[in-house]
C-alpha atoms as one frame of an Amber mdcrd trajectory, in Angstrom:
protein
   3.582   8.655  21.594   5.816   9.778  18.824   6.911   6.906  16.590  10.498
   6.869  14.589  11.704   3.813  12.416  13.802   1.794  14.481  15.933  -0.658
  12.172  17.231  -3.873  13.126  19.093  -5.378   9.798  16.627  -5.992   6.873
  13.553  -5.218   9.314  11.951  -2.399  10.802  10.300  -2.798  14.515   7.997
   0.158  14.250   5.245   1.204  12.091   3.574   4.682  11.775  -0.302   4.230
  11.669  -0.977   7.721  10.260   1.938   7.038   7.813   0.749   3.707   6.819
  -2.714   5.555   6.367  -1.561   7.975   4.059   0.097   4.901   2.021  -3.434
   3.484   1.748  -5.068   6.599   0.487  -2.367   7.634  -1.799  -2.872   4.144
  -3.670  -6.712   4.688  -3.666  -6.240   8.105  -5.078  -3.946   6.611  -8.083
  -6.742   3.698  -8.723  -9.572   6.429  -8.641  -7.313   8.560 -11.224  -7.269
   5.814 -13.585 -10.900   5.384 -13.923 -13.238   2.412 -13.215 -12.734  -1.338
 -14.294 -15.308  -3.127 -15.084 -13.687  -6.089 -12.711 -15.128  -8.342  -9.897
 -17.501  -7.431  -7.527 -17.198 -10.148  -4.656 -13.181 -10.493  -3.907 -11.142
 -12.878  -1.338  -7.760 -11.977  -1.028  -5.424 -14.320   0.645  -2.629 -12.053
   2.282  -4.094  -8.803   1.945  -2.316  -6.487   4.199   0.869  -5.360   2.277
   2.363  -5.032  -0.945   0.978  -7.106  -4.145  -2.101  -8.306  -1.720  -2.778
  -4.744  -0.243  -2.641  -3.132  -4.003  -5.279  -5.974  -5.254  -7.612  -5.550
  -2.519  -7.387  -1.568  -3.249  -7.814  -2.064  -7.003 -10.877  -4.256  -6.522
 -12.429  -2.113  -3.967 -12.025   1.313  -5.571 -11.356   0.305  -9.070 -14.555
  -2.034  -9.614 -16.547  -1.151  -6.455 -15.935  -4.684  -5.279 -16.744  -5.941
  -1.779 -13.517  -7.415  -0.430 -12.527 -10.344   2.423  -8.836  -9.808   3.559
  -7.196 -12.471   5.219  -3.529 -11.769   6.725  -1.666 -12.246   9.986  -0.472
  -9.437  11.507   0.449  -8.380  14.792  -2.040  -5.714  16.608  -0.980  -3.104
  18.816  -0.233  -2.886  22.676   0.285   0.015  24.711   3.522   1.742  24.016
   4.107  -0.766  21.317   3.234  -0.251  17.703   1.233  -2.697  15.376   2.675
  -4.231  12.482   2.245  -1.936   9.321  -0.505  -4.552   7.548  -2.365  -4.198
  10.780  -2.207  -0.351  10.245  -2.700  -0.649   6.232  -6.168  -2.815   6.891
  -7.509  -0.500   9.237  -6.970   2.354   6.841  -8.381   0.140   4.312 -11.443
  -0.925   5.827 -12.022   3.068   7.326 -11.898   4.274   3.439 -13.942   1.221
   2.275 -16.579   2.056   4.496 -16.487   5.524   4.075 -16.846   4.737   0.278
 -20.042   2.848   1.051 -17.811  -0.601   0.465 -18.335  -3.976   2.144 -14.686
  -4.688   3.669 -14.005  -7.293   6.352 -10.764  -8.600   7.496  -9.697 -12.171
   9.206  -6.715 -11.937  11.038  -4.894 -15.432  11.718  -2.829 -18.525  10.237
  -3.996 -18.614   6.493  -2.218 -22.157   6.329  -4.677 -23.256   8.796  -7.739
 -25.299   8.413  -9.713 -23.045  10.950  -9.051 -19.236   9.043 -10.495 -21.612
   6.018 -13.325 -22.181   7.657 -13.701 -18.695   9.206 -13.441 -17.385   5.673
 -16.048 -19.564   4.091 -18.721 -18.781   6.952 -18.265 -14.958   6.338 -18.741
 -15.436   2.418 -21.712 -17.518   2.922 -23.094 -15.221   5.395 -22.600 -11.843
   3.579 -21.727 -12.312   0.056 -22.958 -15.858  -0.927 -20.172 -16.508  -3.618
 -16.558 -14.840  -4.685 -15.476 -13.943  -8.150 -12.268 -13.645  -7.766  -9.253
 -15.119  -5.121  -6.086 -13.105  -4.966  -3.564 -15.336  -3.317  -0.628 -13.382
  -2.312   0.867 -14.796   0.756   4.514 -14.278   1.919   5.357 -16.201   4.885
   8.859 -17.880   5.634   7.057 -20.495   7.450   4.254 -22.758   7.432   2.802
 -25.124   9.943   1.139 -27.905   7.615  -2.527 -28.139   8.624  -2.556 -32.033
   7.896   0.659 -33.233   9.548   1.463 -30.537  12.119   5.058 -30.425  10.931
   6.618 -26.695  10.731   8.281 -25.925   7.616  11.016 -23.480   7.198  11.971
 -21.872   3.536  15.383 -20.833   2.618  16.814 -18.680   0.109  19.856 -20.692
  -1.160  21.338 -21.624  -4.631  20.870 -25.393  -6.111  23.990 -27.455  -6.745
  26.739 -25.054  -5.938  27.744 -22.163  -3.843  26.713 -18.463  -5.328  28.939
 -15.553  -5.199  28.176 -12.067  -6.470  27.720  -8.430  -5.598  25.272  -7.066
  -2.731  24.752  -3.754  -1.227  23.783  -3.066   2.111  21.073  -0.600   1.312
  21.342   1.186   4.698  25.075   2.153   4.271  25.397   1.928   0.469  28.530
  -0.552   0.823  29.022  -2.968  -2.352  30.568  -5.917  -1.147  30.541  -9.941
  -2.262  28.557 -12.205  -0.749  28.578 -16.124  -0.877  25.844 -18.419  -0.104
  26.228 -22.153   0.466  23.784 -24.483  -2.093  20.852 -25.811  -0.476  20.069
 -29.357   0.866  17.463 -31.753  -0.726  15.462 -31.085   2.655  15.933 -27.423
   2.120  14.458 -27.386  -1.379  11.603 -29.795  -0.256  10.782 -27.355   2.832
  10.569 -24.305   0.572   8.329 -25.800  -1.823   6.050 -26.791   0.896   6.070
 -23.299   2.208   6.270 -21.225  -0.981   4.950 -23.263  -3.553   0.978 -23.995
  -4.361  -0.072 -26.838  -2.155  -1.676 -24.072   0.187  -3.229 -22.158  -2.471
  -4.789 -25.625  -3.856  -6.212 -26.437  -0.374  -8.073 -22.835  -0.381  -9.686
 -23.613  -3.427 -10.661 -27.229  -2.429 -12.125 -25.760   0.639 -13.895 -23.043
  -1.103 -15.251 -25.215  -4.191 -16.427 -27.983  -1.417 -18.458 -25.148   0.515
 -19.787 -24.173  -2.623 -18.820 -20.391  -2.609 -17.217 -20.159  -6.064 -19.050
 -18.168  -8.633 -19.420 -19.522 -11.983 -16.730 -18.152 -14.462 -14.549 -17.678
 -10.995 -11.026 -16.556 -11.327  -7.943 -16.816  -8.871  -4.520 -15.737  -9.322
  -1.258 -16.003  -7.561   1.710 -13.765  -7.531   4.896 -14.700  -8.986   8.708
 -13.251  -9.949  11.197 -14.377 -12.499  13.813 -11.886 -12.736  17.190 -11.380
 -15.008  20.014 -13.513 -15.373  21.983 -11.792 -12.605  19.724 -12.726  -9.897
  18.564 -16.584 -11.168  21.175 -18.511  -9.157  19.804 -17.326  -6.014  16.142
 -16.613  -7.050  14.783 -18.190  -9.990  17.252 -21.257 -10.219  17.368 -21.444
  -6.362  15.135 -22.678  -3.664  12.700 -19.885  -4.274  12.610 -20.719  -8.139
  11.742 -24.479  -7.227   8.735 -23.120  -5.028   7.618 -20.863  -7.952   7.841
 -23.552 -10.380   5.272 -25.622  -8.156   3.063 -22.397  -7.847   2.920 -22.156
 -11.453   2.256 -25.803 -12.230  -0.502 -25.389  -9.611  -2.686 -22.888 -11.398
  -2.900 -25.564 -14.497  -4.303 -27.920 -11.337  -6.527 -25.611 -10.159  -7.841
 -24.474 -14.112  -8.702 -28.492 -14.120 -11.016 -28.407 -11.160 -12.736 -25.185
 -11.785 -13.682 -26.448 -15.052 -17.034 -27.347 -14.168 -17.509 -23.959 -13.231
 -16.124 -22.391 -16.236 -12.980 -21.207 -13.509  -9.730 -20.200 -14.127  -6.343
 -20.242 -12.031  -3.670 -18.294 -13.374  -0.048 -16.860 -12.176   1.122 -13.308
 -12.735   4.475 -12.709 -13.079   5.055  -9.284 -11.524   7.964  -6.757 -11.283
  10.907  -6.673  -8.779  10.104  -3.983  -5.951  11.144  -3.475  -2.469   9.626
  -5.441   0.101  10.659  -6.873   3.475  11.293 -10.142   1.737  13.099  -8.725
  -1.209  15.263  -6.451   1.100  16.578  -9.662   2.593  17.822 -11.170  -0.260
  21.297 -10.821  -1.249  21.853  -9.625  -4.757  18.357  -8.333  -4.959  18.896
  -4.640  -3.332  21.714  -4.037  -5.808  19.457  -5.200  -8.954  16.509  -3.066
  -7.668  18.369   0.366  -7.347  19.912  -0.104 -10.822  16.515  -1.201 -12.184
  14.768   1.566 -10.681  17.420   4.243 -11.833  16.694   2.876 -15.300  13.046
   2.688 -15.209  12.502   6.190 -13.672  14.606   7.510 -16.095  12.516   6.145
 -18.914   9.003   6.589 -17.325   7.984   3.207 -16.751   8.536   2.706 -13.389
   5.965   1.110 -11.166   5.190   0.533  -7.348   2.779  -2.148  -6.594  -0.353
  -0.315  -7.054   0.593   0.643 -10.692   1.676  -2.759 -11.401  -1.571  -4.177
  -9.680  -4.150  -1.495 -11.287  -2.405  -1.985 -14.913  -2.600  -6.157 -14.399
  -6.616  -5.596 -13.931  -7.268  -2.802 -16.603  -4.792  -4.266 -19.374  -4.598
  -8.077 -18.921  -7.800  -9.320 -16.608 -10.637  -7.271 -17.415 -10.695  -6.386
 -20.926 -13.254  -8.018 -22.558 -11.068 -10.630 -24.144  -9.444 -13.654 -23.369
  -6.316 -12.831 -21.029  -2.983 -12.813 -22.536  -0.531 -15.307 -21.203   3.261
 -16.578 -22.241   4.186 -20.019 -23.747   3.967 -21.432 -20.094   0.471 -20.059
 -19.597   1.747 -17.172 -16.881   0.285 -13.465 -17.340   3.433 -11.189 -17.306
   3.131  -8.009 -16.041   7.073  -7.501 -15.679   7.301  -6.820 -19.335   8.555
  -3.380 -18.853  11.267  -4.661 -16.079  12.199  -7.626 -18.844  12.974  -5.345
 -21.739  15.920  -6.335 -23.445  17.070  -2.631 -23.655  16.462  -2.043 -19.519
  18.226  -5.425 -18.855  21.321  -4.587 -21.043  21.855  -1.347 -19.338  21.809
  -3.201 -15.933  23.998  -5.737 -16.869  26.807  -3.116 -18.115  25.916  -0.885
 -14.735  26.354  -4.164 -12.654  29.803  -4.613 -13.549  30.344  -1.071 -12.836
  28.945  -0.958  -9.403  31.015  -0.373  -6.310  30.580   1.566  -2.997  31.855
   4.851  -4.889  29.894   4.360  -8.002  26.388   3.508  -7.057  25.569   6.809
  -5.835  25.512   7.657  -9.470  24.641   4.529 -11.003  21.626   3.534  -9.059
  18.602   4.716  -7.232  19.748   3.758  -3.389  17.586   7.049  -2.284  14.828
   5.515  -3.791  15.114   1.937  -2.508  15.646   3.377   1.080  12.497   5.804
   0.681  10.071   2.901  -0.513  11.754   0.680   2.530  10.654   3.338   4.759
   7.099   3.653   3.052   6.292  -0.117   3.708   6.303   0.905   7.471   4.318
   4.239   6.980   7.528   6.667   7.104   8.465   9.090   4.623   5.447  10.343
   3.501   4.751  13.995   2.568   2.054  15.389   4.878   2.677  13.474   7.928
   3.747  14.736  10.946   6.545  12.684  12.286   6.955  14.741  15.266   3.553
  14.632  16.205   2.338  12.520  19.193   0.126   9.817  17.509  -2.045   7.050
  18.896  -0.510   3.635  18.256  -3.910   1.661  19.512  -5.389   1.688  16.071
  -7.895  -0.917  15.600  -9.123  -2.613  12.331 -13.103  -2.137  12.564 -14.264
  -5.693  11.381 -11.688  -7.143  13.924 -13.086  -7.477  17.580
C-alpha cells in the first residue's frame, strides 16, 4: 500500500515502515560516527521503541556493542493498517543489530504488569545472565496498577489556579491564548501513580530479587525541568509532582542497590518534539522558539545527539558522574543556558500568528513531528507501494 500521513489533532494515525527504518539507520550512523563508548554490555531498556528510549537502545548497541533487551507496548500491523511507529522502529533496530552481530530481543506488552516483568527476568536469565544498565523511559498516559487493579489516568494541569498563556497549533501556525483549569487532589495523585517512580522502583525490586543485576549496576530514568514560561503547566503542575516523585525514587533505588554498588540516577533532558509534548499547550510554541535559537547557535540536539552525549560525556568517562545539587544529571545544560532563555523570553512576548514564521522554527517542529511517524526522510520514496506487514524478528 501507499502510506500517507493521516492527522487527527496531535496524533498521526499512520506510520511508514521504510521511513521508520531510515530514522533508525540515521541514528545508528550518528552514534557510529562519534566513536566507541566504553559503556555497558548488557542493557535493558524499558520503553525502548521511540524517543529517548530508542536512542538509548541504539547508543548502547552501536556505541558500546551492547546486547539489548527492549520492552515496549506497541501496536503490530494488520492487513491494510499500519503498525505504530515504535513497532516499525523496533523491527528496524533488531534487523540492524542482528546484521552487526549484536544480541537484540524485544518484549511487547504492558511494562507496568507483573507478567511482563517476569517475562523480562526469564529472558535475562536464559540469554544474558545479568544486566549492567537499565534505562527507564516509559511515557504512558494510563497505568493499570498491578497490585490494586485500578486504572489510573495522568492529567496535564496546573496546581492551585487557572493557567493562561500563549500556545500555537503547529499544523496551522495559529498563535492563540489557552486556559487550563487547576488540578484536583485526585488528578495530582493519579498523575504521580502513572508518571512517578513507583513502577521504576518495582522493576528494580523484581530484578534484584531475581538476582539478574550485575555488580555496579546503573539505572537511569528520564525527566524534564524546562523554563519559567512553561513551569505553571509543567514543572509546577501535575507532571512536575510526578517528576519530583521520580527524582526522589532515584535516591531510594541507590539505597536499595548499595550492596551491589549500584546507582539510580535521573537525567534531565532537553525539550524535544514527541507525541506527548505536542499535546501539551504552550510547549509547541516554546520548542519552536528554542529550536530557532539553538540551531542558530549550533547547539541544537535531537534524541540521539542528547543520549550519545549523555553516555559519552556524563556516564562513561571513567570519572564520577557529575550531578547538580539535587543529584540529577543535567544534559539540558545547553537549553537552559541563560543567553538562550533570555532570548526566548523576549521572543515569547513578540510571538503572534504573523510573527512566528520569522521568530520561530515551526517548519523544524513540523518536520520533527512527521519524522516521529517515519515521514519526511530524504531517500524514501513515499509514493511507492510498501509492505505494512513488517514483523519484529524476536516477537513471534
